[in-house]
mmCIF file of C-alpha atoms and ligand atoms in Angstrom:
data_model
loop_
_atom_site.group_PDB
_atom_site.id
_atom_site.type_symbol
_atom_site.label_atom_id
_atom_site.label_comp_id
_atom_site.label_asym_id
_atom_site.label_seq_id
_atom_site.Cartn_x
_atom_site.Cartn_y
_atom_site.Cartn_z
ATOM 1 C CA UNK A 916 172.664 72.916 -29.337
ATOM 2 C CA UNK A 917 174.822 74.815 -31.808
ATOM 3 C CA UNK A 918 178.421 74.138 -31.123
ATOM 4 C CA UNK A 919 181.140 76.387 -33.039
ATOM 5 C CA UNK A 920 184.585 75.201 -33.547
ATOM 6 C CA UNK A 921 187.798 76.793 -34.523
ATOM 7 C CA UNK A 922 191.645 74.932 -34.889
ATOM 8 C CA UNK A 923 194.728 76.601 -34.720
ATOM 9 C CA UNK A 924 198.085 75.785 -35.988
ATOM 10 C CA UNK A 925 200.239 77.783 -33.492
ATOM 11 C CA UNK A 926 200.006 79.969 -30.753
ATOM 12 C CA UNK A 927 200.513 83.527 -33.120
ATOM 13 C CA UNK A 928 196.699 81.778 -34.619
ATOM 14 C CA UNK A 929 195.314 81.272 -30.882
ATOM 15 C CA UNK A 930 196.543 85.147 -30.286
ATOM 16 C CA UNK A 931 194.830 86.051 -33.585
ATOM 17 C CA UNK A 932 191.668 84.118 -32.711
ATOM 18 C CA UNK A 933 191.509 86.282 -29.677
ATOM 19 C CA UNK A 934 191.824 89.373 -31.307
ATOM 20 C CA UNK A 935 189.433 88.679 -33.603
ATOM 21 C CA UNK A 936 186.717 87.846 -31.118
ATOM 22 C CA UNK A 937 187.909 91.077 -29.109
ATOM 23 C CA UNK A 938 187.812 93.077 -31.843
ATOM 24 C CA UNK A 939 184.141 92.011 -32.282
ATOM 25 C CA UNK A 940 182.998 92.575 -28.966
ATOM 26 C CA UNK A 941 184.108 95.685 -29.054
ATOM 27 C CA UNK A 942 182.873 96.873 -31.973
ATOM 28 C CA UNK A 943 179.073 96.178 -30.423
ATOM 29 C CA UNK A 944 180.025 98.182 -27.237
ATOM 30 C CA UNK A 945 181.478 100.922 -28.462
ATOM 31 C CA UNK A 946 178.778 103.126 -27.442
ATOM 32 C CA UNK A 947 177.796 100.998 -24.247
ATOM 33 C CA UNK A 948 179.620 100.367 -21.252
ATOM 34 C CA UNK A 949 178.934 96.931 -20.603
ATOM 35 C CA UNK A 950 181.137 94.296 -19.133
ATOM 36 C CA UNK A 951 182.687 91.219 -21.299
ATOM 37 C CA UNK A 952 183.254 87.797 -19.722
ATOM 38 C CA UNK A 953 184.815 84.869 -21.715
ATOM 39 C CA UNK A 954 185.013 80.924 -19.352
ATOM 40 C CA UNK A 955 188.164 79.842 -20.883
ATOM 41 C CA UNK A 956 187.240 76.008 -20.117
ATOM 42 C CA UNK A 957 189.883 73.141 -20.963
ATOM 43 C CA UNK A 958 193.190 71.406 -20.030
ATOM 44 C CA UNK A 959 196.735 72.624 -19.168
ATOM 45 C CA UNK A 960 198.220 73.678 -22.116
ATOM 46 C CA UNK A 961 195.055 73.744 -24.236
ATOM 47 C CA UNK A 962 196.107 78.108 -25.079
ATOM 48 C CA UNK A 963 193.856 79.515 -22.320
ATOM 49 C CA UNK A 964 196.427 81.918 -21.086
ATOM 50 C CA UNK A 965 197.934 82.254 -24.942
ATOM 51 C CA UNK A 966 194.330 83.510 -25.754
ATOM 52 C CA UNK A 967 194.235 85.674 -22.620
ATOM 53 C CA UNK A 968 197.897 87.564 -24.227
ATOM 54 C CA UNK A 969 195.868 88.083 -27.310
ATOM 55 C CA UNK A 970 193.122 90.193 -25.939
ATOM 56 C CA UNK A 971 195.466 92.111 -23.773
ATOM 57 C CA UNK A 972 197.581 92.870 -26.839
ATOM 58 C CA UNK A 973 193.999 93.707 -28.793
ATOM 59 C CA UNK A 974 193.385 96.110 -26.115
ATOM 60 C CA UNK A 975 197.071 97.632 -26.237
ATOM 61 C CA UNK A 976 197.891 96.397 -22.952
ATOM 62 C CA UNK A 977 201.563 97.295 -22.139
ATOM 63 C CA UNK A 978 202.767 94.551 -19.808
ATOM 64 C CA UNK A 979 202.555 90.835 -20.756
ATOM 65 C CA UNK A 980 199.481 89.013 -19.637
ATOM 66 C CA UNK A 981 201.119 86.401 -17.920
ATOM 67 C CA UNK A 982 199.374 83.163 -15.900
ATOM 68 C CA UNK A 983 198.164 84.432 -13.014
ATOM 69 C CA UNK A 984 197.958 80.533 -10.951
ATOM 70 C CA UNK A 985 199.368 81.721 -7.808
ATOM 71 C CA UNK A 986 197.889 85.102 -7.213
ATOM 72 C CA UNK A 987 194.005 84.206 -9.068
ATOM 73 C CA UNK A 988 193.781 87.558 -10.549
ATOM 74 C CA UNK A 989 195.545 89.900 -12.433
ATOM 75 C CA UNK A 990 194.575 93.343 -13.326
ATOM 76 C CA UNK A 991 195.486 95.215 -16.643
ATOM 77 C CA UNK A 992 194.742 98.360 -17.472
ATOM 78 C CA UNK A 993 193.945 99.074 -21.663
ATOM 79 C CA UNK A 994 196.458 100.978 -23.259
ATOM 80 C CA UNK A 995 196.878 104.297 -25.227
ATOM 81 C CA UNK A 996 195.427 103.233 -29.012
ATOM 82 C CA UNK A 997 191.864 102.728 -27.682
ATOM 83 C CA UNK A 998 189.276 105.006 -27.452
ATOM 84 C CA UNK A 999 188.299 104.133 -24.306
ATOM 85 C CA UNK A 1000 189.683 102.724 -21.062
ATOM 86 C CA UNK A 1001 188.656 99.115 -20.352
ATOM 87 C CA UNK A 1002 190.247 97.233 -17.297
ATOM 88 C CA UNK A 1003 191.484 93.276 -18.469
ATOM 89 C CA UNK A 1004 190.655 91.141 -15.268
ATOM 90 C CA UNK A 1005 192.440 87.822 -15.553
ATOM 91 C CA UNK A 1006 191.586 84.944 -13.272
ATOM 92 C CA UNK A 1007 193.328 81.359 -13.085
ATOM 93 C CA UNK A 1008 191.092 79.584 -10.534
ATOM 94 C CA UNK A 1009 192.797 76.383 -10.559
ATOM 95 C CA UNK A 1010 193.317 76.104 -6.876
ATOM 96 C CA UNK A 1011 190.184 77.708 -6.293
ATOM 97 C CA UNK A 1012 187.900 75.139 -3.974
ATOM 98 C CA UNK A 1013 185.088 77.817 -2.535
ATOM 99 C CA UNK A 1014 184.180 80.556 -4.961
ATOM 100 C CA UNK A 1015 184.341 82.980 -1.679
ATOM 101 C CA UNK A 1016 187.865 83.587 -2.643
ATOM 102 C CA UNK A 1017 186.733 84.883 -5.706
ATOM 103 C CA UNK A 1018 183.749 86.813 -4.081
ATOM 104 C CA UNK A 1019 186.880 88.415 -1.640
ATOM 105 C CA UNK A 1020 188.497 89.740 -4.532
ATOM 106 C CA UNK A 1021 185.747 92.046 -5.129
ATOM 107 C CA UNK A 1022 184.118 89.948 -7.740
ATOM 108 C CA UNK A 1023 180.657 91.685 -7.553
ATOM 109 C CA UNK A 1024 182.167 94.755 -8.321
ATOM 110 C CA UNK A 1025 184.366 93.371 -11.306
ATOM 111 C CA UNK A 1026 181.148 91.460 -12.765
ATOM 112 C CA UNK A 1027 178.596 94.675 -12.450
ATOM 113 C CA UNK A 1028 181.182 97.661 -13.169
ATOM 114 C CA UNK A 1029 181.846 99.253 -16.903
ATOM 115 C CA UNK A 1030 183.984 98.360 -19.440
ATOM 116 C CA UNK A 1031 185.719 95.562 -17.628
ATOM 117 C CA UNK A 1032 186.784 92.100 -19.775
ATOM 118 C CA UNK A 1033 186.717 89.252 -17.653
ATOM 119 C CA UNK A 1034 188.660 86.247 -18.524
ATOM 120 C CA UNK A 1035 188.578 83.477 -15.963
ATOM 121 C CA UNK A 1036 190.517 80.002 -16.281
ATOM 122 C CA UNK A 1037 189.445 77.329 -14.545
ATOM 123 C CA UNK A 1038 185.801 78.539 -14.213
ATOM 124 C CA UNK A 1039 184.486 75.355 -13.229
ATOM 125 C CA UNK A 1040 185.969 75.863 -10.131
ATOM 126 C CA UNK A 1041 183.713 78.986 -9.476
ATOM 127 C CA UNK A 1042 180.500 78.199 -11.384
ATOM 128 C CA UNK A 1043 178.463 79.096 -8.506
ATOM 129 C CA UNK A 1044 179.002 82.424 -8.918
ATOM 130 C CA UNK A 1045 178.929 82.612 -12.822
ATOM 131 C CA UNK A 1046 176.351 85.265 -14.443
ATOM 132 C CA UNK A 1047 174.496 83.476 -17.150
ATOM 133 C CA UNK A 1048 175.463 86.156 -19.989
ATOM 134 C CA UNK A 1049 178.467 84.872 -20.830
ATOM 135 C CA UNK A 1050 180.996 83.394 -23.110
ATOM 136 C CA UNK A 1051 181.999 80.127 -22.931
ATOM 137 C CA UNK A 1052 185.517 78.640 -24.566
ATOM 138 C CA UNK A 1053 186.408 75.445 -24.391
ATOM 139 C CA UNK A 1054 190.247 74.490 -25.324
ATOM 140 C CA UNK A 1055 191.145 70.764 -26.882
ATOM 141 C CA UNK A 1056 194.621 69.818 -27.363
ATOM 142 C CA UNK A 1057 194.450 68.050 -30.580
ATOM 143 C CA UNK A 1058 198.710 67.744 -31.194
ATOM 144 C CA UNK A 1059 201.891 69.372 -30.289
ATOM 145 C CA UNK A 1060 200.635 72.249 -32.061
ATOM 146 C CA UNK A 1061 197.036 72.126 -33.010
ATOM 147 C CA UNK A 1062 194.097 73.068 -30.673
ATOM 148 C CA UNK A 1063 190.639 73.042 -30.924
ATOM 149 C CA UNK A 1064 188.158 76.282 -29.118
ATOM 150 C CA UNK A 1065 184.827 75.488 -29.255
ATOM 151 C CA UNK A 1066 181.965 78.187 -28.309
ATOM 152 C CA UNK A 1067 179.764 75.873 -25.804
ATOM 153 C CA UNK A 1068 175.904 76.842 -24.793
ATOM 154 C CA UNK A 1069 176.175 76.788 -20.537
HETATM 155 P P1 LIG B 2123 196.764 76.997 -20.633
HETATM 156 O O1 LIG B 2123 196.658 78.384 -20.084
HETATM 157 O O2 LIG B 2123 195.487 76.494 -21.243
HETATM 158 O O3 LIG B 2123 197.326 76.024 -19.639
HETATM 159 P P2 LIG B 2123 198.947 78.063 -22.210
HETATM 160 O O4 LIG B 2123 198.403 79.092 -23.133
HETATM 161 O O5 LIG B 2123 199.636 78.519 -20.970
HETATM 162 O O6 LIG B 2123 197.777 77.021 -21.859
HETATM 163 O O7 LIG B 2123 199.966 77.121 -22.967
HETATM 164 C C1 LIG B 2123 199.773 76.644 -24.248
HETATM 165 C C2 LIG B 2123 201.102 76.134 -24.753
HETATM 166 O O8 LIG B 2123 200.934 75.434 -25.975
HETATM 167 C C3 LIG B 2123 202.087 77.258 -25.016
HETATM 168 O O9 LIG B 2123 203.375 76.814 -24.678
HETATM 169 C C4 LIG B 2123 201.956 77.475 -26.509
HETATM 170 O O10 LIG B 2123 203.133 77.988 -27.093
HETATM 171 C C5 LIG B 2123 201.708 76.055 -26.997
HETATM 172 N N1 LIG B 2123 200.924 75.973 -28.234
HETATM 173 C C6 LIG B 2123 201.230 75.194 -29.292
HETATM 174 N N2 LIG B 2123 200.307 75.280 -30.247
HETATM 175 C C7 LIG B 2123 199.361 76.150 -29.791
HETATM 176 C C8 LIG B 2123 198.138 76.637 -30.340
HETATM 177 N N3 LIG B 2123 197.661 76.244 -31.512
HETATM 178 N N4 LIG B 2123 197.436 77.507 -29.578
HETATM 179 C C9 LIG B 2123 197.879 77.888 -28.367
HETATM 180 N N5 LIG B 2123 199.021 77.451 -27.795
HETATM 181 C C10 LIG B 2123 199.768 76.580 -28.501
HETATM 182 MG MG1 LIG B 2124 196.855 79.094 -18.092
#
């Protein structure tokens, strides 16, 4: 199995990690239309939502990405500076127990739509329902300040 790792030093690194990855992805997919979905695996605290800000600010979203824990989804919209529009689905599925909550939310829709970037928290909670093309994220807390992502095969 071929495990990547990456440690940050603060959250502003986390952020940039995010972008960086973002940036990537869309870069591919510029002239497809094809959906992106990141498993942000890991403790509280480990930078799973931190992450989550990055890509919305990669994508020029104008509100905050903020933890979505007690309404499971969150739906952003990509801003001005990119070339095309891409909708930022957040999830937090830490009080998820059945992934039919998910499923309600009009998760079949979400997964096989266009230009949609998935990020879900929690996803153990919902791995059921998990497409197999994915990417997986798992955050360590090392210290106060250092974390560890590693890219895990699923
Ligand atoms: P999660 O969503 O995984 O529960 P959050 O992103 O909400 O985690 O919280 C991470 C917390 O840890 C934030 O308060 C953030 O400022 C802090 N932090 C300290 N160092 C880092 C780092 N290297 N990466 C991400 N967050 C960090
Ligand atoms: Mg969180």
């Amino acid at each position: 199995m071929d495990e990547k790792e990456m440690f940050t030093q603060n959250a502003t690194e986390t952020k940039e990690f995010a972008k960086m990855l973002c940036q990537q992805w869309l870069e591919i997919n510029q002239v497809k239309n094809s959906n992106w979905l990141v498993c942000l695996y890991g403790d509280l605290g480990g930078g799973k939502t931190t992450f989550s800000q990055g890509i919305g600010e990669e994508l020029g979203v104008e509100e905050i990405v903020n933890s979505p824990t007690f309404i499971i989804m969150k739906k952003y919209l990509s801003g001005k500076k990119m070339n095309k529009k891409y909708t930022l689905y957040h999830f937090d599925c830490y009080r998820i127990s059945d992934s039919q909550e998910i499923l309600d939310l009009g998760w079949e829709d979400i997964i096989g739509g266009e230009n949609n970037i998935i990020l879900i928290e929690w996803p153990e909670n919902v791995k059921d329902i998990l497409p197999k093309n994915r990417l997986n994220l798992k955050f360590e807390f090392v210290d106060e300040n250092t974390r560890k992502m590693i890219f895990v095969n699923k």
